[in-house]
PDB file of C-alpha atoms and ligand atoms in Angstrom:
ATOM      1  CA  UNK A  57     131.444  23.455 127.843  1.00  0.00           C
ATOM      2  CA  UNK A  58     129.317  25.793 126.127  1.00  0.00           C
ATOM      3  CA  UNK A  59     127.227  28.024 128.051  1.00  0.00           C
ATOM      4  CA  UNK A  60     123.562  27.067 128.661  1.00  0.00           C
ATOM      5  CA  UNK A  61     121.237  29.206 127.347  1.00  0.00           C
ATOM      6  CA  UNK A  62     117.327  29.513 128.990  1.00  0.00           C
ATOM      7  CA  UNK A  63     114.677  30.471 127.192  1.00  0.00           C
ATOM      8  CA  UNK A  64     111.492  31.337 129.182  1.00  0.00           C
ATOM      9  CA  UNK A  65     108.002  30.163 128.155  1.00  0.00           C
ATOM     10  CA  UNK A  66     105.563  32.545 128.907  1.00  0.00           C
ATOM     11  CA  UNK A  67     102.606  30.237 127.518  1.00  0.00           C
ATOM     12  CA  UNK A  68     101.062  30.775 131.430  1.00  0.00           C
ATOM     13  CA  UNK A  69     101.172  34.040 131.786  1.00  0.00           C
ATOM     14  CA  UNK A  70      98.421  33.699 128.517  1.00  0.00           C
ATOM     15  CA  UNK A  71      96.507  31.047 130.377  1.00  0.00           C
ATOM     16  CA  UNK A  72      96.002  33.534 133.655  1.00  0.00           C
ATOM     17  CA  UNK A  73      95.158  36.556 131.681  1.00  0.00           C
ATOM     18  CA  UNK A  74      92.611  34.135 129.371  1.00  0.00           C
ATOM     19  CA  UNK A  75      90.938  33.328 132.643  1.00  0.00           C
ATOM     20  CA  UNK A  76      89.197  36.655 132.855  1.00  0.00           C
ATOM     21  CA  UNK A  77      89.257  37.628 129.445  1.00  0.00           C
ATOM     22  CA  UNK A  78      90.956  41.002 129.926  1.00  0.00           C
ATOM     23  CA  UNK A  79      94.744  42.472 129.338  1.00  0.00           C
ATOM     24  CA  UNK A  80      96.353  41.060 132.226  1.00  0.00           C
ATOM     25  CA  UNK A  81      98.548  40.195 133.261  1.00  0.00           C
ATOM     26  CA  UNK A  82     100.336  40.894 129.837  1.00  0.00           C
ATOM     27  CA  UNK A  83     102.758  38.501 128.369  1.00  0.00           C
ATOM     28  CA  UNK A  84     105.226  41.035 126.888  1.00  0.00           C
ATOM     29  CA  UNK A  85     105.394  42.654 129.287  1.00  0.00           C
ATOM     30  CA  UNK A  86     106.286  38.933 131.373  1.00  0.00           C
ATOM     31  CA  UNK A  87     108.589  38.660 128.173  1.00  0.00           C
ATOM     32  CA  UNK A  88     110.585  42.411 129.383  1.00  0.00           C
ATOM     33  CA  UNK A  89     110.603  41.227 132.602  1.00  0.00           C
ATOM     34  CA  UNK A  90     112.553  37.985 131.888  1.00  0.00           C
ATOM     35  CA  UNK A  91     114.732  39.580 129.701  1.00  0.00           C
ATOM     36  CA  UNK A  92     116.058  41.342 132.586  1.00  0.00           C
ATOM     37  CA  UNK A  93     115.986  38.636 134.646  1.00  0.00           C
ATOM     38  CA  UNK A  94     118.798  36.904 132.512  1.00  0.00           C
ATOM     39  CA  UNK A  95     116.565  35.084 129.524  1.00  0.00           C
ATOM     40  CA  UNK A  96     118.225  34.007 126.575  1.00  0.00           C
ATOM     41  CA  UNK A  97     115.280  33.652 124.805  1.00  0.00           C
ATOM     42  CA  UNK A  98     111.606  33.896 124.905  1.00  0.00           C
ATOM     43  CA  UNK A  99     109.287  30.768 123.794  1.00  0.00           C
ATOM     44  CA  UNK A 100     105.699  31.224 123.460  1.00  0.00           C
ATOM     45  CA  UNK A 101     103.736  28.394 121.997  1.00  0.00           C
ATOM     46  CA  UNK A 102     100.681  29.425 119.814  1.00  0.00           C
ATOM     47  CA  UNK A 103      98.314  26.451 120.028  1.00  0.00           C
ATOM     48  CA  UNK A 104      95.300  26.026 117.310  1.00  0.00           C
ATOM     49  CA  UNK A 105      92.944  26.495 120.156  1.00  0.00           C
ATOM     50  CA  UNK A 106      94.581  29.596 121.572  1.00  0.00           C
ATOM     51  CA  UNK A 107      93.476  28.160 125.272  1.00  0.00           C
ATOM     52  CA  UNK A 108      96.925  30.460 126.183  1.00  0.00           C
ATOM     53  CA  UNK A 109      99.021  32.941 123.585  1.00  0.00           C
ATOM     54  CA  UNK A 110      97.315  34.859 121.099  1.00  0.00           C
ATOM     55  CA  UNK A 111      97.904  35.515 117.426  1.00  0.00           C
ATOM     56  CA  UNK A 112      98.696  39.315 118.719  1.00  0.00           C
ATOM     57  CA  UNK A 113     100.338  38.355 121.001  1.00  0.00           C
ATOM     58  CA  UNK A 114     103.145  36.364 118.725  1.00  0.00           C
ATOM     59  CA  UNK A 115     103.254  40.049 116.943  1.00  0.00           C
ATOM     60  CA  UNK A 116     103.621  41.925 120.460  1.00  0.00           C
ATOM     61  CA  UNK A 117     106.304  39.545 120.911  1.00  0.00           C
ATOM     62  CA  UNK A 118     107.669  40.006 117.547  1.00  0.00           C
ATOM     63  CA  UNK A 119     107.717  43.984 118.351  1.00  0.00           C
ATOM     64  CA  UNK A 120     109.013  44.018 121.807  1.00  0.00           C
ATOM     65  CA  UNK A 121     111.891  41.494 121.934  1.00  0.00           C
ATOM     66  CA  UNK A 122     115.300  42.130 122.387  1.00  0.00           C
ATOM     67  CA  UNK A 123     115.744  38.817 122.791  1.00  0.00           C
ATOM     68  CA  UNK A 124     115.448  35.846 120.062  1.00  0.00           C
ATOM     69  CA  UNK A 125     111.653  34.414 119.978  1.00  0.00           C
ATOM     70  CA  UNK A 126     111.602  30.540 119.814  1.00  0.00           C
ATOM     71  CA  UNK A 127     107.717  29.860 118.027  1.00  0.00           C
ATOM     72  CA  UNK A 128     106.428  26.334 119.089  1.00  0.00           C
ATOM     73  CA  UNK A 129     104.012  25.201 116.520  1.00  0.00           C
ATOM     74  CA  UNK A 130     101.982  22.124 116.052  1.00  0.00           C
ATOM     75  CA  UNK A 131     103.477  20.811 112.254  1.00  0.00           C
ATOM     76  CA  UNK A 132      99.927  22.256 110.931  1.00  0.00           C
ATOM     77  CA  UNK A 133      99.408  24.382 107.356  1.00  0.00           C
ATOM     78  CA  UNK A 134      97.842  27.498 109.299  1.00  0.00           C
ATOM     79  CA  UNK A 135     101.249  27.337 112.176  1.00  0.00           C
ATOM     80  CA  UNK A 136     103.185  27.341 109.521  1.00  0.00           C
ATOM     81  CA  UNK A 137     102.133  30.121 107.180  1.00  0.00           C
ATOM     82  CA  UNK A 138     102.151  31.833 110.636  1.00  0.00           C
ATOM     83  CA  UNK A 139     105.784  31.067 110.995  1.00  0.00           C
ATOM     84  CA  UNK A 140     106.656  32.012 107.417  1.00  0.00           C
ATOM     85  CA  UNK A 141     105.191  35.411 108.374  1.00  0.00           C
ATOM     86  CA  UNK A 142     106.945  36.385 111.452  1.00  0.00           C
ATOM     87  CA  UNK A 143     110.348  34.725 110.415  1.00  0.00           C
ATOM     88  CA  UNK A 144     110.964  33.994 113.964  1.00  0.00           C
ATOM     89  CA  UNK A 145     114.724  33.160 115.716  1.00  0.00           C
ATOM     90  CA  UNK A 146     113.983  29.661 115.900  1.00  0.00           C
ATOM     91  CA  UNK A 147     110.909  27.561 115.302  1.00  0.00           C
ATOM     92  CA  UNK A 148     110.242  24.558 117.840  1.00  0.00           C
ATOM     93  CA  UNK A 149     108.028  21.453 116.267  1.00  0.00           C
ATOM     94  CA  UNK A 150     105.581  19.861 118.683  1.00  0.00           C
ATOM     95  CA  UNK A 151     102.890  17.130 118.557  1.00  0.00           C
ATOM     96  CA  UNK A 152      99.203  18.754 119.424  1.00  0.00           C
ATOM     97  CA  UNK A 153      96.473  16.814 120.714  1.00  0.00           C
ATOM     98  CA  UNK A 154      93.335  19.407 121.878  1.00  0.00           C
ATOM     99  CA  UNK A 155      92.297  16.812 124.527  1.00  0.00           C
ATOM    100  CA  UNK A 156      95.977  17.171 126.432  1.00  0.00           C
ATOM    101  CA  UNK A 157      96.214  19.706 129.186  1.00  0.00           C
ATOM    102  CA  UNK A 158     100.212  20.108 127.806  1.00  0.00           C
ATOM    103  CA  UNK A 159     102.374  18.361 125.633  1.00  0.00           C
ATOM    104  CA  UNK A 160     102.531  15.298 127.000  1.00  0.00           C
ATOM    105  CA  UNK A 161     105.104  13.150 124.359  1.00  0.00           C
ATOM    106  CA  UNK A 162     107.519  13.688 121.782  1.00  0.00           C
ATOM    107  CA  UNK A 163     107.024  13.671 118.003  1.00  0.00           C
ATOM    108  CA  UNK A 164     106.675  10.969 116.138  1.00  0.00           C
ATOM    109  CA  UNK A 165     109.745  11.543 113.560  1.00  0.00           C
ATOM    110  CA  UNK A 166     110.081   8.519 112.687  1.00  0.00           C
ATOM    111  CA  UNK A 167     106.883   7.416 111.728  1.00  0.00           C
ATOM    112  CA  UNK A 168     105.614  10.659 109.982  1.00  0.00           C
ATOM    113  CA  UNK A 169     109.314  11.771 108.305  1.00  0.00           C
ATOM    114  CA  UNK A 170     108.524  12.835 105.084  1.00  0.00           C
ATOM    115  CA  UNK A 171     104.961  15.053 106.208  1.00  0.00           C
ATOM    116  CA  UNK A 172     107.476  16.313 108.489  1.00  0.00           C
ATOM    117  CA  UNK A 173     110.276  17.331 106.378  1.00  0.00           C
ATOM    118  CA  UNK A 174     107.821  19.396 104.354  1.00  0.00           C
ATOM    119  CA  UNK A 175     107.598  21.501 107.201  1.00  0.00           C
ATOM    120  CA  UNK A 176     111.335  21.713 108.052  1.00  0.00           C
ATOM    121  CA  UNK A 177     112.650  22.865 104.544  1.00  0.00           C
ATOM    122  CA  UNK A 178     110.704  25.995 104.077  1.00  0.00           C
ATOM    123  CA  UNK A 179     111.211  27.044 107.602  1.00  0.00           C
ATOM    124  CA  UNK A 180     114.789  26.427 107.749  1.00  0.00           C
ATOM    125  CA  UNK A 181     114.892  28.604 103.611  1.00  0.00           C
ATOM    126  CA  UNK A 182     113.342  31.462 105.681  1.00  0.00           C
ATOM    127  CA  UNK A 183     115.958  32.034 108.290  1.00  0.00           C
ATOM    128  CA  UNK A 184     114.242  30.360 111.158  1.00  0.00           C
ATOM    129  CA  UNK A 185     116.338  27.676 113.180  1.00  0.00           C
ATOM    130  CA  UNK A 186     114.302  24.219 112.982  1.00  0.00           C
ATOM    131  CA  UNK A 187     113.887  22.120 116.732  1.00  0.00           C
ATOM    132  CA  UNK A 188     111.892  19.154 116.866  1.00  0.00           C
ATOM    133  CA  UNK A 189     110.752  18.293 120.542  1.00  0.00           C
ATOM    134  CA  UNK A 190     111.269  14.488 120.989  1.00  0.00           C
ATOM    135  CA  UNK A 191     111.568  11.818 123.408  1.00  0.00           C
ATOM    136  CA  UNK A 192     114.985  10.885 124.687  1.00  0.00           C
ATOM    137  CA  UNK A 193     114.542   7.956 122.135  1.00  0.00           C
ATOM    138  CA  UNK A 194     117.396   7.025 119.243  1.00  0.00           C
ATOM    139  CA  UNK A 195     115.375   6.656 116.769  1.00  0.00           C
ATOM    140  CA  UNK A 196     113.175   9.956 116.787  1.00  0.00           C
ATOM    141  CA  UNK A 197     116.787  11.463 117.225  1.00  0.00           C
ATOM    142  CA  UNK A 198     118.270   9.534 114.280  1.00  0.00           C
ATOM    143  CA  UNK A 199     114.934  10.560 112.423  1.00  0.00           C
ATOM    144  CA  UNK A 200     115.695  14.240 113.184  1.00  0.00           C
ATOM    145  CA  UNK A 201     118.874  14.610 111.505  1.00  0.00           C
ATOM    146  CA  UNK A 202     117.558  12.699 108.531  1.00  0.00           C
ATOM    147  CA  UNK A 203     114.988  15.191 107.816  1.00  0.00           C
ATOM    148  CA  UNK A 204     117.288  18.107 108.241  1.00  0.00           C
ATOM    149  CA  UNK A 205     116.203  19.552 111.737  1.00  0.00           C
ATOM    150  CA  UNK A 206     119.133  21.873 112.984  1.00  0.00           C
ATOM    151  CA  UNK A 207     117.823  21.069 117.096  1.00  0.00           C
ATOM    152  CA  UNK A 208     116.442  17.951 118.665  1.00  0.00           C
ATOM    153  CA  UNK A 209     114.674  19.273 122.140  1.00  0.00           C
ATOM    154  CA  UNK A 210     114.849  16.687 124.695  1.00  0.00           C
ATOM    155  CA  UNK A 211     111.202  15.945 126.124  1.00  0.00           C
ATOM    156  CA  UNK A 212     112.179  15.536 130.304  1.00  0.00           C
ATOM    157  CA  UNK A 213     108.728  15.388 131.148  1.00  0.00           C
ATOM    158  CA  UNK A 214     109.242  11.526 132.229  1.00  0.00           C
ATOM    159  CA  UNK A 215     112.533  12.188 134.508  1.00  0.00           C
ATOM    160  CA  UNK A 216     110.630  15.312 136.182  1.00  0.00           C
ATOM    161  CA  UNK A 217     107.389  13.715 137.112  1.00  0.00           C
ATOM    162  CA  UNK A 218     109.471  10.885 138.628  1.00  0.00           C
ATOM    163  CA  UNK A 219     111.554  13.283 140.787  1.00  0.00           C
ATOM    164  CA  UNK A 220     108.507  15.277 141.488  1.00  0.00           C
ATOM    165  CA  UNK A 221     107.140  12.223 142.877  1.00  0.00           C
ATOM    166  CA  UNK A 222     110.479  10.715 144.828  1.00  0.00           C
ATOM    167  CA  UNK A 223     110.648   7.929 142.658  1.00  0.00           C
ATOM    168  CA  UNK A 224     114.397   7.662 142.620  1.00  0.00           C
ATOM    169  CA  UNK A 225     115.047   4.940 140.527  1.00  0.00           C
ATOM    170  CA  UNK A 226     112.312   5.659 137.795  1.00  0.00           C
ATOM    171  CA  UNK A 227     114.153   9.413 137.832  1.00  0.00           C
ATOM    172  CA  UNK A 228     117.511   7.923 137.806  1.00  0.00           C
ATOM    173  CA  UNK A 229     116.083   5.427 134.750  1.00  0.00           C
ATOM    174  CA  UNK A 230     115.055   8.624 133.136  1.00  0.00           C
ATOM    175  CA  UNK A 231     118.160  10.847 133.329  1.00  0.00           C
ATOM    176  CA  UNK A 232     120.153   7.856 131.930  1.00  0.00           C
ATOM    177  CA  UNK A 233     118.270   7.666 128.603  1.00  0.00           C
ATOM    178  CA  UNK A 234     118.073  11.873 128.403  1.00  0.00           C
ATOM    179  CA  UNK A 235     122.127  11.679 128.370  1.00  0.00           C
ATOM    180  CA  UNK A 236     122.412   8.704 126.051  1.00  0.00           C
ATOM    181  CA  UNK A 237     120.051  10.832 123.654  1.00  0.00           C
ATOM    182  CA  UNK A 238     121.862  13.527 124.012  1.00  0.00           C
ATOM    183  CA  UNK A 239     124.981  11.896 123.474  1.00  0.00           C
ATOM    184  CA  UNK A 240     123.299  10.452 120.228  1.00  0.00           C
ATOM    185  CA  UNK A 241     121.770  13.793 119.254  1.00  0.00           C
ATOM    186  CA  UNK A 242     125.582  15.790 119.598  1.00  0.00           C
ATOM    187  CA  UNK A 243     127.170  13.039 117.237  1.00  0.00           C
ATOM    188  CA  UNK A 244     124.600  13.013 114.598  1.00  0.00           C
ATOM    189  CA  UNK A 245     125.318  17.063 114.190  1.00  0.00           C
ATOM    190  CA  UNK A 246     122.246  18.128 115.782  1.00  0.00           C
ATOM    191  CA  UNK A 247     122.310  21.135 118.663  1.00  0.00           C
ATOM    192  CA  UNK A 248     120.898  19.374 122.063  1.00  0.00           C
ATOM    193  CA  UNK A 249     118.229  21.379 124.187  1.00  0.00           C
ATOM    194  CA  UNK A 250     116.192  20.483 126.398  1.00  0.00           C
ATOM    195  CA  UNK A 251     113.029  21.386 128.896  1.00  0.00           C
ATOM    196  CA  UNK A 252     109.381  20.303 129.909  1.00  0.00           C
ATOM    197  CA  UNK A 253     108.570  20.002 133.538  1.00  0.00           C
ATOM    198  CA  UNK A 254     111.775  21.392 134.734  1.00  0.00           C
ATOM    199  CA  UNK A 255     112.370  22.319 138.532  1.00  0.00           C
ATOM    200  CA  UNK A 256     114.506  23.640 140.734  1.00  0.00           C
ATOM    201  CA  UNK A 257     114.578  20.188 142.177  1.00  0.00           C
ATOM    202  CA  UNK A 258     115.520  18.479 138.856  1.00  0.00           C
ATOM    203  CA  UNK A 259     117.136  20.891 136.554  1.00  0.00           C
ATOM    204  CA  UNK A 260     120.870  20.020 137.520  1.00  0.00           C
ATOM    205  CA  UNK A 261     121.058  16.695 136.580  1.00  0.00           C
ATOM    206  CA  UNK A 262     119.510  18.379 133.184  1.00  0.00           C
ATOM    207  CA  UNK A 263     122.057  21.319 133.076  1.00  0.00           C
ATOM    208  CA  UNK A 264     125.196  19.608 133.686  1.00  0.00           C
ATOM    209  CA  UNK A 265     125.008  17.272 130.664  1.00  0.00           C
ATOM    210  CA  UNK A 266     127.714  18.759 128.361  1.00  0.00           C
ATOM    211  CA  UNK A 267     125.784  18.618 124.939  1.00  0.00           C
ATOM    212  CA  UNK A 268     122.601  20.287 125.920  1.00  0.00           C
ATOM    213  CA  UNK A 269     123.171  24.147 124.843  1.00  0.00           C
ATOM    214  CA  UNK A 270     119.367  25.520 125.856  1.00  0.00           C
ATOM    215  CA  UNK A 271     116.944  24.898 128.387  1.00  0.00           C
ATOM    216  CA  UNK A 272     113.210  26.026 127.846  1.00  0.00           C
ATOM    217  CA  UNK A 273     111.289  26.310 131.197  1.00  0.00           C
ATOM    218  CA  UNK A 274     107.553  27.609 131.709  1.00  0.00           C
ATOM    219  CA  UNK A 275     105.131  26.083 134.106  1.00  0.00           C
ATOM    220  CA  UNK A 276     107.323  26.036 137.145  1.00  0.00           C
ATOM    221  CA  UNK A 277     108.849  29.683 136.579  1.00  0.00           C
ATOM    222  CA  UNK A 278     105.242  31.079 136.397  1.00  0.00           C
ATOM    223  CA  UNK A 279     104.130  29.118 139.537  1.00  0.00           C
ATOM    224  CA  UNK A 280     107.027  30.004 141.886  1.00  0.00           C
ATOM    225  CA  UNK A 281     106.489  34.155 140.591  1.00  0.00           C
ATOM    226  CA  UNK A 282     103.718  33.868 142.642  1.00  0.00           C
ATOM    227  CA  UNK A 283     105.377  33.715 145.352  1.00  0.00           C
ATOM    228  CA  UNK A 284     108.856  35.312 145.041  1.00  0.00           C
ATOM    229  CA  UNK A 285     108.357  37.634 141.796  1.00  0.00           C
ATOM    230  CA  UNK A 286     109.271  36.803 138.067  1.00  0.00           C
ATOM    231  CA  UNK A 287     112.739  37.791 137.803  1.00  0.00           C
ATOM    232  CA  UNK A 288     113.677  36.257 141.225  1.00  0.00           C
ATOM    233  CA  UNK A 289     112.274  33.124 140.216  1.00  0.00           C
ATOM    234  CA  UNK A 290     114.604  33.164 137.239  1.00  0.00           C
ATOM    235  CA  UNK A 291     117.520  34.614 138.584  1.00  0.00           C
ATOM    236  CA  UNK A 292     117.544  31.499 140.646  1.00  0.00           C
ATOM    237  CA  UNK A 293     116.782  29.057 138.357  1.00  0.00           C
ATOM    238  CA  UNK A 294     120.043  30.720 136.269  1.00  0.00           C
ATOM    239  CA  UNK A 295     121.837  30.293 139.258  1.00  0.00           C
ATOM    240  CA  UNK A 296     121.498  26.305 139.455  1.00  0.00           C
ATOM    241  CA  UNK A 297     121.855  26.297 135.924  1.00  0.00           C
ATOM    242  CA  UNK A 298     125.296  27.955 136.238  1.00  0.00           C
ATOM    243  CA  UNK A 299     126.269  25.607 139.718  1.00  0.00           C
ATOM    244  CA  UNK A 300     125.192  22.648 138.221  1.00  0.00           C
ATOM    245  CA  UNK A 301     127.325  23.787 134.876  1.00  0.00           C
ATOM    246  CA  UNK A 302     130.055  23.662 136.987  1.00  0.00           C
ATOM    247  CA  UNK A 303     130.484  27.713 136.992  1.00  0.00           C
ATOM    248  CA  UNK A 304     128.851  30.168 140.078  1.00  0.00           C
TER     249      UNK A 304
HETATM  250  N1  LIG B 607     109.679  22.779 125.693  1.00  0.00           N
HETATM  251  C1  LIG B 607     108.610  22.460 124.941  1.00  0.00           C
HETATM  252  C2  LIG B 607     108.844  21.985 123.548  1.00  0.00           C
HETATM  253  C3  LIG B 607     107.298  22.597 125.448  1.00  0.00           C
HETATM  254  O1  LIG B 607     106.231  22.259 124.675  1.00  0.00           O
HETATM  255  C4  LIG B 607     107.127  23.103 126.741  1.00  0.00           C
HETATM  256  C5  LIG B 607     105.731  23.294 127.291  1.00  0.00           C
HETATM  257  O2  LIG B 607     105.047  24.218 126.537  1.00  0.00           O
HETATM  258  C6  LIG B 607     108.264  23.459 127.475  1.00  0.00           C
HETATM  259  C7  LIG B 607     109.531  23.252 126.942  1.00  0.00           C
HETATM  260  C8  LIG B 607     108.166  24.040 128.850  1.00  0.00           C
HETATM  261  O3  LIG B 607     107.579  23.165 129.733  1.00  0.00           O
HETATM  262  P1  LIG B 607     107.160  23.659 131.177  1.00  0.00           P
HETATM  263  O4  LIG B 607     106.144  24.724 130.996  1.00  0.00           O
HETATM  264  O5  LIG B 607     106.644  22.427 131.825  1.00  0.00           O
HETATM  265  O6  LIG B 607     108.421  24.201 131.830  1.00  0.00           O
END
């Protein structure tokens, strides 16, 4: 199996500093932090409002990281001359909606493929490694690949509420279609990650499916820092990664 990356979102760390309006507590230096903590990558989502990350800070990052950066970007012309600019690692795709407290669905691929493609092409020419974030749904997937995305990003939003909230068989419903999608993701050639929502109580089931390579995890990291520290809080979501993965 190959080993499962996690890249941490640091989109909160943003959202407490914006709260005051000051310099802290400072994303970068969240972003260091992780790094040491184990991070494979860093994801920061820039979103046209800016409720969280900053334009400087997407340079800071840009600067500071040893690490690859994984830009999420609304498919928007002003995200993606942003993009062009920076040349990040890898450039995530997700569907925007000001009114949403997060990012509550998937794209639609499908329905929007060619407005879409336009912004895959150019981003793929400049180096940048093109994910879409999508439902566990075939035909989003099957969409994907058509347009020439290198990574399909399974949306587990659905399967986490339901195990936040015990309901077993809604969770159980959920898994099921994030490991046929993934299945259907591998075999059309597309690199499987995954994230949104993600727990210590329901990352396994997540981490042991063989095709997902990377995990992206925010919310809960930030939340559980308070309590136990940032790298702590990673170290041992790492460490369920790796048990569920079958390793230590
Ligand atoms: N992956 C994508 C594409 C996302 O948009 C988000 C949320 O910004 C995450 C992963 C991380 O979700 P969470 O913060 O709930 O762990």
């Amino acid at each position: 199996m190959d080993r499962l990356r996690l890249g941490v979102n640091i989109d909160h760390v943003a959202t407490v500093r914006n709260a005051r309006g000051g310099a802290v507590p400072d994303p970068v230096r969240a972003a260091k932090l992780a790094e040491r903590a184990g991070a494979d990558g860093i994801t920061a989502h820039l979103r046209e409002d800016r409720r969280h990350i900053r334009d400087a800070d997407i340079e800071a990052l840009v600067e500071a990281l040893s690490v690859p950066l994984n830009f999420e970007m609304a498919a928007t012309t002003e995200m993606q001359a942003i993009a062009l600019r920076h040349r990040p690692h890898a450039v995530c795709l997700v569907p925007e909606r000001r009114e949403e407290r997060t990012t509550e669905g998937g794209l639609e691929v499908a329905g929007d493929a060619a407005r879409l493609a336009d912004y895959v092409a150019p981003l793929r020419e400049a180096g940048s490694r093109v994910s879409l974030f999508v439902a566990p749904d075939p035909a989003q997937i099957e969409a994907a690949a058509r347009i020439g995305a290198a990574v399909v990003e399974l949306h587990t939003g659905a399967y986490c509420d339901a195990v936040a909230e015990g309901r077993t068989a809604d969770a159980n419903a959920e898994m099921d279609r994030i490991r046929k999608a993934a299945r259907t993701a591998h075999a059309a050639g597309l690199e499987v990650h995954a994230g949104h929502g993600l727990t210590y109580d329901s990352v396994g089931p997540v981490a042991a499916l063989p095709e997902v390579v990377e995990l992206n995890i925010g919310h809960f990291l930030m939340a559980e820092a308070l309590f136990r520290g940032l790298e702590d809080a990673i170290r041992e979501m790492r460490r369920r990664m790796n048990a569920a993965r079958g390793g230590a």
